[in-house]
CSV table of C-alpha atoms in Angstrom, one decimal:
chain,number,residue,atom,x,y,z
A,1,UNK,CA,31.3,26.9,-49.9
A,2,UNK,CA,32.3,28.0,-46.3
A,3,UNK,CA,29.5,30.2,-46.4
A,4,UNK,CA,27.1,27.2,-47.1
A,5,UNK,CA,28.5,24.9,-44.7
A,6,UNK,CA,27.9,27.7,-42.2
A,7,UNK,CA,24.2,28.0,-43.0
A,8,UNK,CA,23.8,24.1,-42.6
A,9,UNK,CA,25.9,24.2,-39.3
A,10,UNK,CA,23.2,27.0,-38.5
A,11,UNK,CA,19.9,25.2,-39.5
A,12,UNK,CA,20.9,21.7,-37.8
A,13,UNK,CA,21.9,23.7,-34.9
A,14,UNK,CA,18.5,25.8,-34.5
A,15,UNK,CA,16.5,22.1,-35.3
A,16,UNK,CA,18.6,20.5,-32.4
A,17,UNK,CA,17.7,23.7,-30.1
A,18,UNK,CA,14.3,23.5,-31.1
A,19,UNK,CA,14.4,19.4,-30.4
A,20,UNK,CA,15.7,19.9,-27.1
A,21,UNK,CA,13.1,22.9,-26.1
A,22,UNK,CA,10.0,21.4,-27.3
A,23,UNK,CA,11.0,18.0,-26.1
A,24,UNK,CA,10.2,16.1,-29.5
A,25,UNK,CA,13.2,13.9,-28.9
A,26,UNK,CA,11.3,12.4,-26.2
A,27,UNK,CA,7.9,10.9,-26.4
A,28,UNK,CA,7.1,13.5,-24.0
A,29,UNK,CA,8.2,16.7,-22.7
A,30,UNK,CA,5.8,18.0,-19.4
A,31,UNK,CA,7.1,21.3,-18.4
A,32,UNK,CA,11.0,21.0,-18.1
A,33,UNK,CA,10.8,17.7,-17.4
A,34,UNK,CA,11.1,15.0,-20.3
A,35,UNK,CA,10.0,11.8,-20.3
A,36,UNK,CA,12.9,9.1,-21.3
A,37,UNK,CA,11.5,6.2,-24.3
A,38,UNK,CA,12.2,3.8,-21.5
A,39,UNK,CA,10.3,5.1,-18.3
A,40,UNK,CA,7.1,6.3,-21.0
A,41,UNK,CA,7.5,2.5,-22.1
A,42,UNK,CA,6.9,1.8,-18.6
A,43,UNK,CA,3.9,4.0,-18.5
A,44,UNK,CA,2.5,2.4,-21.1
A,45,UNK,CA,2.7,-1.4,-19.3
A,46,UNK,CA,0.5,-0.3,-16.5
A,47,UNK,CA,-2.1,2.0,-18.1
A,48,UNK,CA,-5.4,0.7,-19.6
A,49,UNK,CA,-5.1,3.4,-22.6
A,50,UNK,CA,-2.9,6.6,-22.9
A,51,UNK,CA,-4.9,9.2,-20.9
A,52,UNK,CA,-3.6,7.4,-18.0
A,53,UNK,CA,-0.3,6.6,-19.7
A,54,UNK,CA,0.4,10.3,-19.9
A,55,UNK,CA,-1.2,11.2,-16.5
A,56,UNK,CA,1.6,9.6,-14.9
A,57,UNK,CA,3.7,11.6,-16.7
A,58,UNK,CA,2.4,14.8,-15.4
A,59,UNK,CA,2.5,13.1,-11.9
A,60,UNK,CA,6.3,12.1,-12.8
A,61,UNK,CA,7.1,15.5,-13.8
A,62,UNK,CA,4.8,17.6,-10.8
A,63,UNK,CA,6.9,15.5,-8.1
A,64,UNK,CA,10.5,16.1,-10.1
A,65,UNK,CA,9.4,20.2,-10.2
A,66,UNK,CA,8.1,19.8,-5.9
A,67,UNK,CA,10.9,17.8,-5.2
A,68,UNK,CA,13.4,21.0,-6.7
A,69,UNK,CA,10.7,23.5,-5.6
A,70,UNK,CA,10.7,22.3,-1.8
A,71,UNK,CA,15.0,21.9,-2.4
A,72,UNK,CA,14.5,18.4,-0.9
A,73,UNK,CA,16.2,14.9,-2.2
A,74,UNK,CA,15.0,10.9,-1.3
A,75,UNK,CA,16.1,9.9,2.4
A,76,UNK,CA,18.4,7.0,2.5
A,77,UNK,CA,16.2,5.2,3.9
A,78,UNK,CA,13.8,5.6,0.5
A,79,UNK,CA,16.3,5.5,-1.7
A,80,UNK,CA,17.2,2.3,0.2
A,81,UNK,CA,13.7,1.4,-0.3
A,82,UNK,CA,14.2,1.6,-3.9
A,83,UNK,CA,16.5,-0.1,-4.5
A,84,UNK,CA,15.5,-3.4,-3.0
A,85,UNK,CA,12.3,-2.8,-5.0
A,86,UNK,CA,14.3,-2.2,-8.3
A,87,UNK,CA,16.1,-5.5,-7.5
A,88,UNK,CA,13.1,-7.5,-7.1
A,89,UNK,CA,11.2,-6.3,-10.3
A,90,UNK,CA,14.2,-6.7,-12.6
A,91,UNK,CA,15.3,-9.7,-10.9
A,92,UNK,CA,11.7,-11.6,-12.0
A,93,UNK,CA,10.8,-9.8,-14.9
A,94,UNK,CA,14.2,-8.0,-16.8
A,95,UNK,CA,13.5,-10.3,-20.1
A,96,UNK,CA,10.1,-8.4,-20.4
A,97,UNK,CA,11.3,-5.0,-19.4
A,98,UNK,CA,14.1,-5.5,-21.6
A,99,UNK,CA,11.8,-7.0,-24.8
A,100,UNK,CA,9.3,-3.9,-24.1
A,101,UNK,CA,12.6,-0.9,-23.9
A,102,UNK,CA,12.3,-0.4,-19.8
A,103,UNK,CA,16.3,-0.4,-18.2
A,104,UNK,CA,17.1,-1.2,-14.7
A,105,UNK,CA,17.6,2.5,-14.8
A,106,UNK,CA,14.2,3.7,-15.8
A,107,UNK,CA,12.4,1.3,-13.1
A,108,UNK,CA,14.6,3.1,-10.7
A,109,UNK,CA,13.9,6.5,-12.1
A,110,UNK,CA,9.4,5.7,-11.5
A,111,UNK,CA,10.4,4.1,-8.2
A,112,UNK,CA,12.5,7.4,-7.0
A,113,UNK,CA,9.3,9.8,-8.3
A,114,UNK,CA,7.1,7.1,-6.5
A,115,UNK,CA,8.9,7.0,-3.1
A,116,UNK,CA,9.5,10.9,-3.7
A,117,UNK,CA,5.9,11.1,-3.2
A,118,UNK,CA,6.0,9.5,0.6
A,119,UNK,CA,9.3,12.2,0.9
A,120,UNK,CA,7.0,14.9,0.2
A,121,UNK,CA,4.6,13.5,2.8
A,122,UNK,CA,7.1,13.4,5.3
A,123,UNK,CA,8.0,17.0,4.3
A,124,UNK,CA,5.0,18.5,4.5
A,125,UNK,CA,3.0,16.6,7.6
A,126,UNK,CA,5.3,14.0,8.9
A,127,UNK,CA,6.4,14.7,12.8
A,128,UNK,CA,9.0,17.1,11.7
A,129,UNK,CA,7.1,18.6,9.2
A,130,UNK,CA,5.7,22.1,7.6
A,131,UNK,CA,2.2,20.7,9.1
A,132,UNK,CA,2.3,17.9,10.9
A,133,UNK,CA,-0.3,15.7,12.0
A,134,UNK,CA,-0.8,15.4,15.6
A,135,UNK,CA,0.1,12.1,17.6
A,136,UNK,CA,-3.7,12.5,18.7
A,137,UNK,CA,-4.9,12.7,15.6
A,138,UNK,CA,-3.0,9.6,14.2
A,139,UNK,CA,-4.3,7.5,16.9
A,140,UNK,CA,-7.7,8.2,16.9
A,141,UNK,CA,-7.6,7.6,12.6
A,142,UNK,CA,-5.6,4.5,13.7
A,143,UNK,CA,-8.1,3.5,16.7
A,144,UNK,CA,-11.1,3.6,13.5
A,145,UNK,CA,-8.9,1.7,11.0
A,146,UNK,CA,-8.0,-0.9,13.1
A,147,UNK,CA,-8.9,-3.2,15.2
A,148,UNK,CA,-7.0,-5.4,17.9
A,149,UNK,CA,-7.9,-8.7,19.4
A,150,UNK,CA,-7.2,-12.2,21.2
A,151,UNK,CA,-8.8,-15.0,19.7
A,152,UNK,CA,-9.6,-18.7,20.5
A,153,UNK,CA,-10.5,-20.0,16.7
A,154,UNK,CA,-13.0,-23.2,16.5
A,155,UNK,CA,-13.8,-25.0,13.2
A,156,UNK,CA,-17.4,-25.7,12.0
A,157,UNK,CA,-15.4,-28.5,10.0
A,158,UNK,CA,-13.8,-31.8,11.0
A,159,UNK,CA,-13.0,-35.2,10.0
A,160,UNK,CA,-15.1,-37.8,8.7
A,161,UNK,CA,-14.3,-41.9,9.8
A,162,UNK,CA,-13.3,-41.7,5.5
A,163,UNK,CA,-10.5,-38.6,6.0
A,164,UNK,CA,-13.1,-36.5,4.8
A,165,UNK,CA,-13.6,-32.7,5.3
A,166,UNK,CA,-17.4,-32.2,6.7
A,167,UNK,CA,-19.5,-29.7,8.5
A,168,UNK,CA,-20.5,-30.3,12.0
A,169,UNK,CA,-23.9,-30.9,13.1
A,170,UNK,CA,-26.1,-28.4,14.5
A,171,UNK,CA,-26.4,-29.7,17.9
A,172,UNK,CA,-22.3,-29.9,17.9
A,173,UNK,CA,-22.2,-26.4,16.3
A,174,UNK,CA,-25.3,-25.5,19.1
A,175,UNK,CA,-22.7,-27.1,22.4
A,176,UNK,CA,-19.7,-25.3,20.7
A,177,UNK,CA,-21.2,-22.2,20.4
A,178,UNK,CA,-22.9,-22.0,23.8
A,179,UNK,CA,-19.3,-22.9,25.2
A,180,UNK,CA,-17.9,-19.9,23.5
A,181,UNK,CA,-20.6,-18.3,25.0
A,182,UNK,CA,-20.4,-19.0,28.3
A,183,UNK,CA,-16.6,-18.3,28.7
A,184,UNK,CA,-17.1,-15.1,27.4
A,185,UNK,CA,-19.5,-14.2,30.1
A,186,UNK,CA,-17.4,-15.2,32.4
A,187,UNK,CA,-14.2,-13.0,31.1
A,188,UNK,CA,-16.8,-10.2,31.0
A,189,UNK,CA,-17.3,-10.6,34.5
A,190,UNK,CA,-13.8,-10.8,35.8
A,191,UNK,CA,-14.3,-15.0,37.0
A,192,UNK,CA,-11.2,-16.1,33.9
A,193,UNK,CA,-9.6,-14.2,31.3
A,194,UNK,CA,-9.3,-14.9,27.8
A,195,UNK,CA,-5.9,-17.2,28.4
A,196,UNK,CA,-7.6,-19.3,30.8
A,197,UNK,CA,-10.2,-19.6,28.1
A,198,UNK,CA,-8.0,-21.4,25.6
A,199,UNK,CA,-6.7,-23.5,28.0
A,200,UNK,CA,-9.3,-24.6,29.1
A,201,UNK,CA,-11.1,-25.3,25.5
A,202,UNK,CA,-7.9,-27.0,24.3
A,203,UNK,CA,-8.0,-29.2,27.1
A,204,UNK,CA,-11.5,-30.3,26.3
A,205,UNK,CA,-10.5,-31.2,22.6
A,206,UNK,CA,-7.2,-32.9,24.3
A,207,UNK,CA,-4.3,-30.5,23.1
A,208,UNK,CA,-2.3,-28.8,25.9
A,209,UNK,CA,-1.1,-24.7,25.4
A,210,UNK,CA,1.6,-23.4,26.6
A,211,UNK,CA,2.1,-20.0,25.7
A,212,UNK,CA,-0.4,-16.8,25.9
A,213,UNK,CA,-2.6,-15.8,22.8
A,214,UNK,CA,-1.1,-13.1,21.0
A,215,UNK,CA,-2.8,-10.3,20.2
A,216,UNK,CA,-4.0,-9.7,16.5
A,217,UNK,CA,-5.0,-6.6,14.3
A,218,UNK,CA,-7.6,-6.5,11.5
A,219,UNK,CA,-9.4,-3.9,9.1
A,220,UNK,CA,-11.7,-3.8,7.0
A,221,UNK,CA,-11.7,-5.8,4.2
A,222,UNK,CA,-9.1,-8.1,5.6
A,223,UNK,CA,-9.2,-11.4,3.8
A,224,UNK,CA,-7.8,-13.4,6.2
A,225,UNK,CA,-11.4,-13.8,7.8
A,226,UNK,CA,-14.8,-13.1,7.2
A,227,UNK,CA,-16.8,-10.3,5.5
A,228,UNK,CA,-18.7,-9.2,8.8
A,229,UNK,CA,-15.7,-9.7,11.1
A,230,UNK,CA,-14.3,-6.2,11.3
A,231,UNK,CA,-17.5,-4.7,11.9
A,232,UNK,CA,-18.7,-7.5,14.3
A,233,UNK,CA,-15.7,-6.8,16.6
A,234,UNK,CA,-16.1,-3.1,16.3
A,235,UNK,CA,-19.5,-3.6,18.1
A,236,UNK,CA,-17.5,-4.6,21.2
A,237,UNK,CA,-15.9,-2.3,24.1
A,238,UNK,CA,-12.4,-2.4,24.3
A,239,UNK,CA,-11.9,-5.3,27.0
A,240,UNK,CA,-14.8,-6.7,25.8
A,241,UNK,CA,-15.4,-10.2,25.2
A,242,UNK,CA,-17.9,-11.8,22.8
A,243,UNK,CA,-18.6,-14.5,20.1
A,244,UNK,CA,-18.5,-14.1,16.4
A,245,UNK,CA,-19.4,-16.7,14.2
A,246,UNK,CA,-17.7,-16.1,10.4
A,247,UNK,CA,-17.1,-18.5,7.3
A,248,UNK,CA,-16.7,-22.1,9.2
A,249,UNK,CA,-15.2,-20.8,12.3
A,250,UNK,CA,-16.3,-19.4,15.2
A,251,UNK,CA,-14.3,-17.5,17.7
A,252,UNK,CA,-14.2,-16.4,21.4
A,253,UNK,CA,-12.1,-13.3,21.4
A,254,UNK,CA,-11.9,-10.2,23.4
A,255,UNK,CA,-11.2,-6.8,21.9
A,256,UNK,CA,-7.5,-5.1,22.5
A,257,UNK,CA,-6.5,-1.8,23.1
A,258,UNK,CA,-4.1,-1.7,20.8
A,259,UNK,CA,-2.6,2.4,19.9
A,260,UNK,CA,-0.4,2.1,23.3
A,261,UNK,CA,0.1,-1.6,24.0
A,262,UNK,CA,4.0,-3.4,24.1
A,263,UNK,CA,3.0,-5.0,20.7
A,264,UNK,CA,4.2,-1.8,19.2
A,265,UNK,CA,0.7,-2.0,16.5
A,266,UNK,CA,0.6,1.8,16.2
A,267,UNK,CA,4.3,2.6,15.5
A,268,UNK,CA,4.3,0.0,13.1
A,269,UNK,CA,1.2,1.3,11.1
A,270,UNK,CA,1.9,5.2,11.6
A,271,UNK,CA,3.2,6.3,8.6
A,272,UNK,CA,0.4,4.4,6.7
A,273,UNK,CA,-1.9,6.3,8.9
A,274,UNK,CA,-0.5,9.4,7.7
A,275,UNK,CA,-0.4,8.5,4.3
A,276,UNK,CA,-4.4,7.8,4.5
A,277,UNK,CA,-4.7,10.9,6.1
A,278,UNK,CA,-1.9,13.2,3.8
A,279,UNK,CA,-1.3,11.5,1.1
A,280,UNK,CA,-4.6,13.2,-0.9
A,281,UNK,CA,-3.2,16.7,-0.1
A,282,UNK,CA,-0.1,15.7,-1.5
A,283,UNK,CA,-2.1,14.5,-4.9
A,284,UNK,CA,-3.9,17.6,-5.1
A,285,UNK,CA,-0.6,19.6,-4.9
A,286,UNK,CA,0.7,17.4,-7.3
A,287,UNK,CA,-2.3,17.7,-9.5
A,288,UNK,CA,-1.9,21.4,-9.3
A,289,UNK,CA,1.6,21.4,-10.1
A,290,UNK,CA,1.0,19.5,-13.2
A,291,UNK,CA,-2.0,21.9,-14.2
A,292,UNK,CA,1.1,24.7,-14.8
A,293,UNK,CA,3.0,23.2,-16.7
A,294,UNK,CA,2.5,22.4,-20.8
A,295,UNK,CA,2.5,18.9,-22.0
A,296,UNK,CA,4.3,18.3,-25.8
A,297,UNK,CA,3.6,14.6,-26.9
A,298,UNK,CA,5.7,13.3,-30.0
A,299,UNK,CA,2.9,11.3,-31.6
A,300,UNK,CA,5.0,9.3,-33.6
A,301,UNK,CA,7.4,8.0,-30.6
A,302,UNK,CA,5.3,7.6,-28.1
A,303,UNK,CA,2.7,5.4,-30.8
A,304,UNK,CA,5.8,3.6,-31.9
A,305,UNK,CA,6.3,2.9,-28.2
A,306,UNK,CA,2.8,1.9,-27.1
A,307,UNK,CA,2.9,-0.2,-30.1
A,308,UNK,CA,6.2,-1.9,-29.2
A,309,UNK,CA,4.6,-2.3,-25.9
A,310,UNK,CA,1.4,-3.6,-26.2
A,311,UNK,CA,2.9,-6.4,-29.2
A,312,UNK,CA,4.8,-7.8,-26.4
């Protein structure tokens, strides 16, 4: 009898070794890392179909094993980071988190591997890093991404006698536009500058300013105006003043220089400069990473997970 109970002892002992090495108590095991029910579950609520699903396992896994690799940990100031963004997604969507399996816990745990990412940026290419990028360098990719302005903004619209929204004429859109113009030649050749500009146009429309224009930043693609307004403006010198017409506004603005100005533009954007700059190196590492190490999936977990998922 004690000899049985010894061979059973054995058996569920060698099954629960054999669980824990080959990670088929998880619904997936990538390397030595293994992927919890509720962080997969996560996965599986932003992927469009489980190739991508387990791809951000590998990537959760590759930055755990760079993370250890490199002997580094999250800043405070990321973990910080993390957990004001934890807060905020469980704080609007915990009932679905919680109807699809996904804890507090595991959002923090794909936040951490997330932000662990920008840690390994840092590490590698950030001012104190391995490599890093020169101040030159992130000014000029800044200077292209960006650009910086001071603007005088005129509607195409106004109101009709009936409180009605409706376009301008041509010839008021023809005297507009040739003001614009004209006070743009005249900053261009020293005679006012772009303040005295928008005093002077908000005086002719009866409105009085009292403060300067401040100066604004734009990139492609920015939705807050027009499709050819980046590139319009990037036609200009810095200095320069000049008229673009976009959407239903026109505008009489003059190009900044923005990477060294009091506005502090450049310090503000600099680590997402780096990141457009770095951040694919750090992929590719990460990609490699991945690449070494095997990948088990327990088919029946992580389908009874996609399904619990994807019903809710």
């Amino acid at each position: 009898m004690k000899k049985a109970v010894c061979i059973v002892s054995l058996v569920l002992l060698m099954l629960l070794c054999f669980t824990a090495c080959t990670g088929q108590g998880y619904p997936v095991a990538v390397g030595e890392c293994r992927i919890s029910e509720g962080v997969y579950a996560y996965y599986v609520s932003v992927s469009e179909n489980s190739d991508e699903t387990l791809s951000l396992c590998k990537d959760f896994a590759a930055v755990k094993k760079l993370m250890q690799d490199e002997n580094i940990s999250l800043s405070a100031n990321y973990k910080r980071l993390v957990a004001e963004e934890t807060d905020s997604k469980w704080s609007l969507f915990s009932a679905h988190y919680e109807n699809i399996g996904v804890s507090k816990q595991d959002i923090t745990e794909v936040l951490t591997a997330e932000y662990s990412k920008r840690e390994l940026l840092d590490y590698y290419y950030g001012e104190k890093g391995k490599n890093p990028v020169s101040e030159k360098k992130l000014k000029e990719e800044f200077d292209s991404t960006y650009v910086g302005f001071r603007a005088i903004e005129a509607s195409y619209m106004k109101l009709s006698d009936m409180g009605e929204s409706v376009e301008l004429s041509e010839t008021e859109k023809k005297k507009l536009r040739n003001s614009f113009t004209s006070m743009a030649d005249r900053i261009n050749s020293g005679a006012m500058t772009i303040d005295d500009a928008n005093v002077s146009y908000n005086e002719s429309i009866g409105l009085i300013v009292t403060q300067s224009l401040e100066t604004a930043l734009t990139k492609e693609g920015d939705v807050l105006y027009g499709d050819n307004f980046f590139s319009e403006i990037k036609k200009l010198d810095k200095g320069e003043a000049g008229v673009i017409e976009s959407g239903s506004s026109i505008y009489l603005l003059q190009r900044q220089t923005v990477t060294d100005d009091e506005d502090g533009y450049f310090i503000m954007y600099k680590a997402e400069i780096l990141e457009k700059l770095k951040m694919p190196a750090i992929e590719k590492k990460l990609a490699s990473a991945a690449e070494e190490m095997q990948v088990k999936v327990n088919k029946r977990l992580s389908g009874d997970i996609a399904e619990r998922v994807t019903s809710n």
